[in-house]
mmCIF file of C-alpha atoms in Angstrom:
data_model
loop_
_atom_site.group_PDB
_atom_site.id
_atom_site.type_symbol
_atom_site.label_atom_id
_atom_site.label_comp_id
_atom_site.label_asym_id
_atom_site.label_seq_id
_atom_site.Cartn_x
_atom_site.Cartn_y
_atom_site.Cartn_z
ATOM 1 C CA UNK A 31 17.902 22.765 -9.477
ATOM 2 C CA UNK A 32 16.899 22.750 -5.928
ATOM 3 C CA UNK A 33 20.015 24.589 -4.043
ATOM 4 C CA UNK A 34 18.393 26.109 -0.674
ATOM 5 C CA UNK A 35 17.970 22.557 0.490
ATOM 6 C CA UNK A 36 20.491 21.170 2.663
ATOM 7 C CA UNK A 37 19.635 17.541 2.347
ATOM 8 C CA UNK A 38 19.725 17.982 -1.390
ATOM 9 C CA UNK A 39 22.660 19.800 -1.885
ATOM 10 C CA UNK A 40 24.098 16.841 -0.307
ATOM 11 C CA UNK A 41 22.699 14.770 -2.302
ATOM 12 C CA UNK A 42 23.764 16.009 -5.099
ATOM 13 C CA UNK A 43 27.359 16.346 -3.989
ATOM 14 C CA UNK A 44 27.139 12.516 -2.902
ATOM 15 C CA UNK A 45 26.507 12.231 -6.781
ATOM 16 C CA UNK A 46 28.959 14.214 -8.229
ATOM 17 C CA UNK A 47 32.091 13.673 -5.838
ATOM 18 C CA UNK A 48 31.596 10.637 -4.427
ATOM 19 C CA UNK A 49 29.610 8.371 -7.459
ATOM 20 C CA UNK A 50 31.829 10.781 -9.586
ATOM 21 C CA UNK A 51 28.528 11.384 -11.881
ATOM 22 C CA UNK A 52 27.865 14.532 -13.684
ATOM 23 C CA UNK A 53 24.245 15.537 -12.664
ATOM 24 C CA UNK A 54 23.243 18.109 -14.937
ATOM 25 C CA UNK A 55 19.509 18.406 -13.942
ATOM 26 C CA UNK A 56 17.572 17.774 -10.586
ATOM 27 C CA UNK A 57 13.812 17.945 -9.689
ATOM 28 C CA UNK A 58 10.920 16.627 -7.431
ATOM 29 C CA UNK A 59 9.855 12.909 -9.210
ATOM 30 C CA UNK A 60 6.742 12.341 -6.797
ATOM 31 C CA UNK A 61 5.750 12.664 -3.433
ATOM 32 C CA UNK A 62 5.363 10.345 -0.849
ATOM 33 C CA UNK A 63 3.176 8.923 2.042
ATOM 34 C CA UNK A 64 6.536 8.889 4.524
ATOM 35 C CA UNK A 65 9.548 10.698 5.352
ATOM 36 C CA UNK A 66 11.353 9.728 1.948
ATOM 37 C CA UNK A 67 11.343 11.809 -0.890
ATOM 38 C CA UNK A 68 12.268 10.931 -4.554
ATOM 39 C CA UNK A 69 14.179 13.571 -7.228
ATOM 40 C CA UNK A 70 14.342 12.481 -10.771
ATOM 41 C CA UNK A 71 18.678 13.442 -11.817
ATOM 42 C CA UNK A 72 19.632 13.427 -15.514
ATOM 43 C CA UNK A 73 23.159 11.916 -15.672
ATOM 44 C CA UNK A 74 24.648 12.273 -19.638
ATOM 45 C CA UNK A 75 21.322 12.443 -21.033
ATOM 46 C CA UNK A 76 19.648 9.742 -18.722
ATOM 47 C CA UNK A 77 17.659 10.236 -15.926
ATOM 48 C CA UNK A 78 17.550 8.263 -13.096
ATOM 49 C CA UNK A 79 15.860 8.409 -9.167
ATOM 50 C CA UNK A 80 17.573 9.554 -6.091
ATOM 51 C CA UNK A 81 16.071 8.761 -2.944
ATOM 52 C CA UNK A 82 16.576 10.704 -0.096
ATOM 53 C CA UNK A 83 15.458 9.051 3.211
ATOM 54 C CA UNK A 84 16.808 10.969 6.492
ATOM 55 C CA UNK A 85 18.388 8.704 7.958
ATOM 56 C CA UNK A 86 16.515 9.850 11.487
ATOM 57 C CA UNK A 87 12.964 9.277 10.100
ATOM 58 C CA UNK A 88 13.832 6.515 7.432
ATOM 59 C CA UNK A 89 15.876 3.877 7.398
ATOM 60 C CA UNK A 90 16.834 2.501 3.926
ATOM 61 C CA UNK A 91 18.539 -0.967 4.983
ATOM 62 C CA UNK A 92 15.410 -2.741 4.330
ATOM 63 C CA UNK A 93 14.860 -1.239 1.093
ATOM 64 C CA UNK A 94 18.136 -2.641 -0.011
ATOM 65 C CA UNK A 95 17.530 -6.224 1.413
ATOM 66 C CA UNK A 96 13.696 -6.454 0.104
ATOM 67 C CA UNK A 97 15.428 -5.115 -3.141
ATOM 68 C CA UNK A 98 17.751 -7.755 -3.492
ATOM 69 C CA UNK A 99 14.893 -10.407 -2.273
ATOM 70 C CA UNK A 100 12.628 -9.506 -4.629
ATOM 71 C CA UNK A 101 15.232 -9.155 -8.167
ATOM 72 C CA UNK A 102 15.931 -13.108 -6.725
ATOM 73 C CA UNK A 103 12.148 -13.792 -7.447
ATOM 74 C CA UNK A 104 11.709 -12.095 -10.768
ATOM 75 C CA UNK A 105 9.956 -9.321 -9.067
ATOM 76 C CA UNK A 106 9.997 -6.181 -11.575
ATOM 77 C CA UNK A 107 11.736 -3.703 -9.125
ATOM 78 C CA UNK A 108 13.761 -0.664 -9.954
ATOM 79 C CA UNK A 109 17.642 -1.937 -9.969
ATOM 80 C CA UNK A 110 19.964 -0.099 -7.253
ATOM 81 C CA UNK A 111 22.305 1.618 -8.886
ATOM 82 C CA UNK A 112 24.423 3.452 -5.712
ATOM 83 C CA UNK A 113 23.752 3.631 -2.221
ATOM 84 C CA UNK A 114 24.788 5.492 0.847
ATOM 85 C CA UNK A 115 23.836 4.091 4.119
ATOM 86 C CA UNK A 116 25.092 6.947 6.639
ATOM 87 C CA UNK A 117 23.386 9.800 4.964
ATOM 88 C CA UNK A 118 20.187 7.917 3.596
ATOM 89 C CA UNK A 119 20.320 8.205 -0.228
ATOM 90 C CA UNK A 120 19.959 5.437 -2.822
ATOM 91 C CA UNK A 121 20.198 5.793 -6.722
ATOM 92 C CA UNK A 122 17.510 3.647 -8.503
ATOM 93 C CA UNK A 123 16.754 3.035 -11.982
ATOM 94 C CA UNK A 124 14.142 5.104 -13.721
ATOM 95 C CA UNK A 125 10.408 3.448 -13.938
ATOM 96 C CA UNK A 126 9.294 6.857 -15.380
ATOM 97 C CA UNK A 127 6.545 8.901 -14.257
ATOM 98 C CA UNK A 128 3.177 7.054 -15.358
ATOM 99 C CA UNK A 129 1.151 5.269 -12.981
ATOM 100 C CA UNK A 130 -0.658 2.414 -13.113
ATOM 101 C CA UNK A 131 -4.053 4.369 -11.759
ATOM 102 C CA UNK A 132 -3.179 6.936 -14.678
ATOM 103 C CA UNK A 133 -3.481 4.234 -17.379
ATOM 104 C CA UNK A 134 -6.779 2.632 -16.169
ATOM 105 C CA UNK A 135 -10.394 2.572 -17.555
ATOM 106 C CA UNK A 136 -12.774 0.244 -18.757
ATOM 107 C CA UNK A 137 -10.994 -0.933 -22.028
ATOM 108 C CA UNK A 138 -7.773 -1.450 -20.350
ATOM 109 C CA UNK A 139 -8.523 -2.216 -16.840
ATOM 110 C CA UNK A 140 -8.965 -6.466 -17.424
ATOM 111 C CA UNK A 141 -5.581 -6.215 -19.151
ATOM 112 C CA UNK A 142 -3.478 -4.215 -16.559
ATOM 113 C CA UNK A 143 -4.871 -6.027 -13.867
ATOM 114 C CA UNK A 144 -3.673 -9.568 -15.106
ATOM 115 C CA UNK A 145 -0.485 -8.241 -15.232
ATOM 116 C CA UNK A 146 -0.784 -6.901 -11.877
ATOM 117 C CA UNK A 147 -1.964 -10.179 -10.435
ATOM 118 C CA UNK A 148 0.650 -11.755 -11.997
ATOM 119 C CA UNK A 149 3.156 -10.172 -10.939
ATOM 120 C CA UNK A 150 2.041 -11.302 -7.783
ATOM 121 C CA UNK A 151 2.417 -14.814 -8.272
ATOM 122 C CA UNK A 152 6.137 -14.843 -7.082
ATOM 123 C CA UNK A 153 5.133 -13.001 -3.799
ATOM 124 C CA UNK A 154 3.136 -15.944 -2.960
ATOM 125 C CA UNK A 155 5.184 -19.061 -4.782
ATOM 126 C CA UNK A 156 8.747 -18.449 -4.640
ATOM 127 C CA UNK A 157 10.810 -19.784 -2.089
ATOM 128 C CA UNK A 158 13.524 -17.627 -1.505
ATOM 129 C CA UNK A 159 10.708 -15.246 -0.243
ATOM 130 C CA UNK A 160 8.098 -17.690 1.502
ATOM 131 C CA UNK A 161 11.583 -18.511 3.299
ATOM 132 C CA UNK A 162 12.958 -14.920 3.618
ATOM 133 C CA UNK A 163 13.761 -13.713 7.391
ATOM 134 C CA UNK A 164 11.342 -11.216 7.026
ATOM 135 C CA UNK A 165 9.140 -10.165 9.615
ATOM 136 C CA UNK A 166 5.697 -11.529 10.149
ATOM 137 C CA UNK A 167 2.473 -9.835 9.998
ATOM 138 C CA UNK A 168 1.303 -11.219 13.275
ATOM 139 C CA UNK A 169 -1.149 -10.364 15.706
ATOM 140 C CA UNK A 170 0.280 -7.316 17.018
ATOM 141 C CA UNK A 171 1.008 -5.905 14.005
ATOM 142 C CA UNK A 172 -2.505 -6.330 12.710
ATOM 143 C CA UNK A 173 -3.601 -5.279 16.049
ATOM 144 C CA UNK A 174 -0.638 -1.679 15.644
ATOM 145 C CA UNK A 175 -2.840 -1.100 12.098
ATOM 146 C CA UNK A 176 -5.740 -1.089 13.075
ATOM 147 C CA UNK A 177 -5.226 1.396 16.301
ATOM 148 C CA UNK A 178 -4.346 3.979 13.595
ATOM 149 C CA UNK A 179 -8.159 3.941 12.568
ATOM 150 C CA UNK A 180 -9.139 4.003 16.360
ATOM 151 C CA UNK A 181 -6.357 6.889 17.227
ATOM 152 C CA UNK A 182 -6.178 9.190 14.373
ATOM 153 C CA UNK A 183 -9.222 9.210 12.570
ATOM 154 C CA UNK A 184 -11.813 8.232 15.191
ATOM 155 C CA UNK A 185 -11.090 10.442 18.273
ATOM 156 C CA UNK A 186 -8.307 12.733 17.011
ATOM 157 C CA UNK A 187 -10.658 13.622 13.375
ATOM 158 C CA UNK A 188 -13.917 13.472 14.573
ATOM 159 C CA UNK A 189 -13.543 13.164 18.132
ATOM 160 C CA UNK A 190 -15.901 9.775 18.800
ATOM 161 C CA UNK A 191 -14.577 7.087 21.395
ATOM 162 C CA UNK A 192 -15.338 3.782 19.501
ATOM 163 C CA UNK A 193 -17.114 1.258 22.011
ATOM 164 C CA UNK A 194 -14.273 -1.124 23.093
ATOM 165 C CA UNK A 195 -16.467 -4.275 23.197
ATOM 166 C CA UNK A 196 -17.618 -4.086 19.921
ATOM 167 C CA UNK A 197 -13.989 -3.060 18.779
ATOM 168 C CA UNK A 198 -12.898 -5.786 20.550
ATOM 169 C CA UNK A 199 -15.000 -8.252 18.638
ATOM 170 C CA UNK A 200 -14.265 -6.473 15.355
ATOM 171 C CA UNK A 201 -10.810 -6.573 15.912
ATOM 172 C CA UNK A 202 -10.647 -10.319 16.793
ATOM 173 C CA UNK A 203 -12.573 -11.789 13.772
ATOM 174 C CA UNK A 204 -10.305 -9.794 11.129
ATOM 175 C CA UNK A 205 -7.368 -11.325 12.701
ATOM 176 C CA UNK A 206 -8.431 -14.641 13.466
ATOM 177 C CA UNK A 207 -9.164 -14.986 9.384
ATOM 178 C CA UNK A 208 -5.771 -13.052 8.264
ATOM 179 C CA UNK A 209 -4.024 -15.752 10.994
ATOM 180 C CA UNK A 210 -5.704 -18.779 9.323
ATOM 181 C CA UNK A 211 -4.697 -17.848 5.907
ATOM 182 C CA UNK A 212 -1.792 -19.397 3.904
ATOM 183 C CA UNK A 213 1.438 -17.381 4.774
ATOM 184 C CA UNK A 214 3.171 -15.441 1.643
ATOM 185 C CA UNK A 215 5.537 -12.226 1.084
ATOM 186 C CA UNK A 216 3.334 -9.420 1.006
ATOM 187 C CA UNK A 217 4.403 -6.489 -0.410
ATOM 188 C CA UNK A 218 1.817 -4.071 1.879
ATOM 189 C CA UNK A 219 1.251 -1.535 -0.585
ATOM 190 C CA UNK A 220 0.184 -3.264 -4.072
ATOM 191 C CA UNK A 221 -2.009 -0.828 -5.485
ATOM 192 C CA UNK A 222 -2.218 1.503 -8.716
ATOM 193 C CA UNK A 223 -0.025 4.804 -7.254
ATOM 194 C CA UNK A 224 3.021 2.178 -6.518
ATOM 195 C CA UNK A 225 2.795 -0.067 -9.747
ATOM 196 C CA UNK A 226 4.378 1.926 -12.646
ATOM 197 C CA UNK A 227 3.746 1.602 -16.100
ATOM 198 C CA UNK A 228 6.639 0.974 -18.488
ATOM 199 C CA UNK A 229 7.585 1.729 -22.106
ATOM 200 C CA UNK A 230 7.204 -2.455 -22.996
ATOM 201 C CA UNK A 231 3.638 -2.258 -21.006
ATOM 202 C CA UNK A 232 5.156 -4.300 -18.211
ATOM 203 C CA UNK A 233 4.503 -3.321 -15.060
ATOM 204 C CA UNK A 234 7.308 -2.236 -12.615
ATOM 205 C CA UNK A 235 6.568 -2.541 -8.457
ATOM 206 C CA UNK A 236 7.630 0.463 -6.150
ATOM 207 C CA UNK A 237 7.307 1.065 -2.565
ATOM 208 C CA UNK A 238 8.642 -2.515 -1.307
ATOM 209 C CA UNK A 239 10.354 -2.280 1.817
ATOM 210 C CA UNK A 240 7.972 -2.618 4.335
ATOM 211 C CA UNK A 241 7.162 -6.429 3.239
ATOM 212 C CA UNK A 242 6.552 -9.163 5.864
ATOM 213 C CA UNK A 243 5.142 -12.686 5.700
ATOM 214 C CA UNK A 244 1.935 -12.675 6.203
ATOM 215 C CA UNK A 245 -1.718 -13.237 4.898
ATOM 216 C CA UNK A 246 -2.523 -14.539 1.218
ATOM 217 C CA UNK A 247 -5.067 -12.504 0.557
ATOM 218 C CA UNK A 248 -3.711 -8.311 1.909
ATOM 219 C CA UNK A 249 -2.124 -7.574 -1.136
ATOM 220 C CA UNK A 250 -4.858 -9.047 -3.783
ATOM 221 C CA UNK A 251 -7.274 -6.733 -1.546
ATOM 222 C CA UNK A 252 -4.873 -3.959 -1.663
ATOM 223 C CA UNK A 253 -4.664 -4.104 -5.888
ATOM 224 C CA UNK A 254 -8.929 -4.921 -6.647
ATOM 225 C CA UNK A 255 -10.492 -2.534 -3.865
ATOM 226 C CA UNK A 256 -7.808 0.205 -3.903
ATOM 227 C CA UNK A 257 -7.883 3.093 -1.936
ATOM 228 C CA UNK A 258 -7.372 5.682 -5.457
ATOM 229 C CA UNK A 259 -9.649 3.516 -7.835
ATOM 230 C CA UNK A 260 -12.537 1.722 -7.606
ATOM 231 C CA UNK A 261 -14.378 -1.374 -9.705
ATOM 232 C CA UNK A 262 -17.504 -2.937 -9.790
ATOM 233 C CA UNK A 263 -17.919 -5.908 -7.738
ATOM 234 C CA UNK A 264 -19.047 -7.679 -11.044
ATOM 235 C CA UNK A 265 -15.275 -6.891 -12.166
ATOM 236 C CA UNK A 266 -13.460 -7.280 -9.219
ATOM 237 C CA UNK A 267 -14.918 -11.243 -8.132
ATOM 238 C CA UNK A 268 -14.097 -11.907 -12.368
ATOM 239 C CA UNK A 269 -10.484 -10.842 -11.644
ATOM 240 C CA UNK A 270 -10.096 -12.605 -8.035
ATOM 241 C CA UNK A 271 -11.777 -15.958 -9.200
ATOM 242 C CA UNK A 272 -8.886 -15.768 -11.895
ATOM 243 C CA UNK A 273 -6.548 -15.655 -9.508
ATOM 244 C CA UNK A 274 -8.178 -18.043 -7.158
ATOM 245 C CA UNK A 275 -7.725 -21.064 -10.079
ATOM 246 C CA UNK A 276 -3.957 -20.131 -10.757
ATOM 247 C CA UNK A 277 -3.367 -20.215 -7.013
ATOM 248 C CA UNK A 278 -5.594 -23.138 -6.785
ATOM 249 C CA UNK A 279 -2.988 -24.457 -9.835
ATOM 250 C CA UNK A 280 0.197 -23.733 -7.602
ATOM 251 C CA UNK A 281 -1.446 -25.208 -4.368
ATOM 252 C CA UNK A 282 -1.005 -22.507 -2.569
ATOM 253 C CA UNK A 283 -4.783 -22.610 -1.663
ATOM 254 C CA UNK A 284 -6.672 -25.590 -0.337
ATOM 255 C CA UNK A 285 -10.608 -24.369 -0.110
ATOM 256 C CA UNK A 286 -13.477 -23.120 -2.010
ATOM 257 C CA UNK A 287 -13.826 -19.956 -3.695
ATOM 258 C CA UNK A 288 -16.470 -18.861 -0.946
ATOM 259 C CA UNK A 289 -13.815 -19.207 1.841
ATOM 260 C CA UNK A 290 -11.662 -17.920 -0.204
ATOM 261 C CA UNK A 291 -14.096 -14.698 -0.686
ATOM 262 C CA UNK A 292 -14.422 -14.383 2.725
ATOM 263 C CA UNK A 293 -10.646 -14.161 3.424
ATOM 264 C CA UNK A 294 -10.299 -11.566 0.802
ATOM 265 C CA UNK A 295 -13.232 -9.307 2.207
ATOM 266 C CA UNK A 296 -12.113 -9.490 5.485
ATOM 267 C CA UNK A 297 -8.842 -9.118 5.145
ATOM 268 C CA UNK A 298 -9.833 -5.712 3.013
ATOM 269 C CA UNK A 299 -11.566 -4.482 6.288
ATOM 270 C CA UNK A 300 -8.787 -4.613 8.000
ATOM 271 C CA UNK A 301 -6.468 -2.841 5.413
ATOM 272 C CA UNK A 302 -9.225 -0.012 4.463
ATOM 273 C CA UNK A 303 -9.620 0.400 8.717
ATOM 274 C CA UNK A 304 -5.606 0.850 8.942
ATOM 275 C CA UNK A 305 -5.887 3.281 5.412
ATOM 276 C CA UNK A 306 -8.376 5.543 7.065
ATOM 277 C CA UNK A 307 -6.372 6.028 9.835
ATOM 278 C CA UNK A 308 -3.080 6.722 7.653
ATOM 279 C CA UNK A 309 -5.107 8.957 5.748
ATOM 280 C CA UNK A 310 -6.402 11.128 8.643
ATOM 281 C CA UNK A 311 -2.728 10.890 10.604
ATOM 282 C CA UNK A 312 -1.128 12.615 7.573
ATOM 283 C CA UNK A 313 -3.443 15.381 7.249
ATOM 284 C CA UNK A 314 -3.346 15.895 11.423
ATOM 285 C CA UNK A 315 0.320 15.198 11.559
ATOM 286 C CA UNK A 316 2.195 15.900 8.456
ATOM 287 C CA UNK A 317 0.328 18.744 6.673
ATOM 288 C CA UNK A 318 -0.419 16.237 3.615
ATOM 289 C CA UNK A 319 -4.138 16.803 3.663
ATOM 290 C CA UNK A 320 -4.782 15.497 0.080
ATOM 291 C CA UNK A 321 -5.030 11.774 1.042
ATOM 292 C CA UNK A 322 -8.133 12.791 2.534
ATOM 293 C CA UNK A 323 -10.301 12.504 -0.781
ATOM 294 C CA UNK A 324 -9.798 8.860 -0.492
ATOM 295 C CA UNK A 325 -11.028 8.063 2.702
ATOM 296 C CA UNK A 326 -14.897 8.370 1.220
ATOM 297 C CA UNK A 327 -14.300 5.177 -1.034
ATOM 298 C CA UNK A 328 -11.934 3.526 1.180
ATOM 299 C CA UNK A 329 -14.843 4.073 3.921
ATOM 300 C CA UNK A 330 -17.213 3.189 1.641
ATOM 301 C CA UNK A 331 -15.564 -0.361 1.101
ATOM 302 C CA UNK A 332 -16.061 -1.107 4.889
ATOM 303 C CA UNK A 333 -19.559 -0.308 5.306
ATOM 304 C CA UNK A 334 -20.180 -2.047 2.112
ATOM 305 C CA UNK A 335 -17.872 -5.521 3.242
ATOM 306 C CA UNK A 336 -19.373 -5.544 6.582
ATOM 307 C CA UNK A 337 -23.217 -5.672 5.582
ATOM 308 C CA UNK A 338 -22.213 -8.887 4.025
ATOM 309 C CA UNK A 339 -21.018 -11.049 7.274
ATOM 310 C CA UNK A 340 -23.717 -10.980 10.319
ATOM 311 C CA UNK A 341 -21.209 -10.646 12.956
ATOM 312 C CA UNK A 342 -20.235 -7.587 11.264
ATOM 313 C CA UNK A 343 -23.902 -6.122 11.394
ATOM 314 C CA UNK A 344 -23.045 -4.435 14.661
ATOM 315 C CA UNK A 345 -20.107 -2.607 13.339
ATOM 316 C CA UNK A 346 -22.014 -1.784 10.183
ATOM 317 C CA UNK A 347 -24.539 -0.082 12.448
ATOM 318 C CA UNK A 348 -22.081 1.913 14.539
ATOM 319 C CA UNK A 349 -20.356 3.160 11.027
ATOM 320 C CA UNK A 350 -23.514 4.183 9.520
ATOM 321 C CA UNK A 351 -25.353 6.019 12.569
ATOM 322 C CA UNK A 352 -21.685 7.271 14.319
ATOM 323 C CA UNK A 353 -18.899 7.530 12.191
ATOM 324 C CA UNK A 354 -20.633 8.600 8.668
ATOM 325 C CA UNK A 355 -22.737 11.678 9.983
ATOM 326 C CA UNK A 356 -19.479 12.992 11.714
ATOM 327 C CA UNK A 357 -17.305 12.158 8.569
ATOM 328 C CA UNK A 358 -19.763 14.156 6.422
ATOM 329 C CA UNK A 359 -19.871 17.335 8.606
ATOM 330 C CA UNK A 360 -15.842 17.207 8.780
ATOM 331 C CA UNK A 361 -15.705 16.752 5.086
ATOM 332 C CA UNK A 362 -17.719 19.311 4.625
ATOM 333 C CA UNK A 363 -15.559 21.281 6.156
ATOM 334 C CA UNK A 364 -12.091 19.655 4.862
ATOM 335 C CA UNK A 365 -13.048 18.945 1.385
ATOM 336 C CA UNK A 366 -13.820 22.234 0.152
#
């Protein structure tokens, strides 16, 4: 066990004194993009997850209402076993230790990725979320995202002031199409590293507490151009014009496939922009320089999306002649 840690220590007495459980084995069970960190505990010969969130950096009351939301809509979350609000610890239910990502390749990728889209379908149908007093992903928060790509990684990691008119423009077409978009629960993470694989082959959905209501199409980007994996674009249009005719089927979608497309790649330019600048804050701020081996295809995705809309040309440009030479002479540097 981990005993020269003060915040688990009291964990574990929280366990044992107030839960009255007999933990007989406690280690690290992942790391994590925030503040929280997750310890697997075997309990008489089952293991479970503690989550420890400090309560001055984290705050776990929305992981216990988005918890309850989502076991209302069939969502396959982790089932709260034990909480304690004052000191910032939750017991969860065990989804075990193997990724989605860490199951995917070519012969299994069509399968897992049905399941994955399905188990989106009650994000975006059921009405005890579409209802849900959660907040929405409005134009300020869209607006808060993308600053992180402007703030941390443009002038903080490679120290280039973007031009504001053209950011301007950028910023206004990728949230005038997320704001015309059918409004659903998105989770704002749905990707391989927070779906877990389980023993039946069902999928199981982590990381949920940060959902809002908010734009059809963020978390279908978020799962076919992910920031850990990539596709084809052969592969990935297959597995969206799937989901397209089962949204189609629900009526949650009222257009063509083409406006539909559009949406989607958009919407992914605006995710991807706010992912860069995650990736690059964690590495300035918090030490966790790892997540910077996925800002080349995450990158990569935005140059790609905006050669394919003309009023993105400009930004395209400005990527390619600006912000890709300076990348590459930092990553030379970072990467190593």
């Amino acid at each position: 066990m981990i005993l020269n840690d003060l915040r688990i220590m009291t964990l574990l007495d929280w366990l044992e004194n107030d839960c009255l459980l007999t933990v007989a084995h406690c280690e690290p069970a992942s790391n994590d993009a925030s503040f929280r960190r997750y310890f697997r505990v075997t309990i008489e010969d089952k293991t479970f997850i503690a989550m420890d969130a400090p309560p001055d950096k984290e705050n776990i009351v929305p992981f216990m209402h988005i918890a309850n939301l989502f076991k209302q809509a069939d969502v396959n979350t982790p089932t709260v076993l034990q909480h304690n609000l004052d000191d910032g610890f939750i017991l969860l239910e065990d989804f075990g230790s193997q990724w989605l990502l860490d199951a995917l390749n070519d012969q299994t990728a069509t399968e897992f990725y049905h399941r994955a889209l399905q188990g989106l379908l009650p994000l975006h149908t059921h009405e005890n979320l579409l209802n849900a007093n959660l907040p929405a992903y409005d134009e300020a928060l869209l607006r808060r995202e993308m600053a992180l790509f402007e703030d941390w990684f443009s002038e903080q990691l490679l120290d280039i002031e973007l031009p504001q008119n053209l950011w301007e423009d950028v910023q206004r077409i990728l949230i005038d199409s997320a704001l015309e978009q059918p409004v659903v629960c998105v989770h704002r993470d749905y990707h391989s590293r927070n779906l877990m694989v389980l023993p039946n082959g069902e999928l199981g959905v982590l990381d949920f507490q940060d959902a809002v209501l908010g734009a059809l199409t963020y978390d279908i980007v978020s799962l076919l151009r992910d920031c850990y994996i990539d596709w084809s674009d052969e592969k990935i249009d297959t597995w969206l014009h799937d989901y397209f005719k089962q949204l189609k089927a629900a009526k949650v979608v009222d257009i063509d496939f083409a406006q539909f497309k559009r949406w989607f790649d958009l919407m992914g330019i605006q995710r991807h922009l706010k992912a860069i600048g995650i990736f690059a804050r964690l590495h300035l701020r918090d030490n966790k320089s790892d997540y910077l081996k996925s800002i080349p295809r995450t990158l990569n995705y935005v140059v790609q999306v905006c050669g394919a809309y003309r009023e993105l040309h400009a930004f395209q440009q400005f990527l390619k002649q600006q912000i890709l030479p300076h990348w590459q002479k930092q990553s030379l540097l970072l990467l190593r």
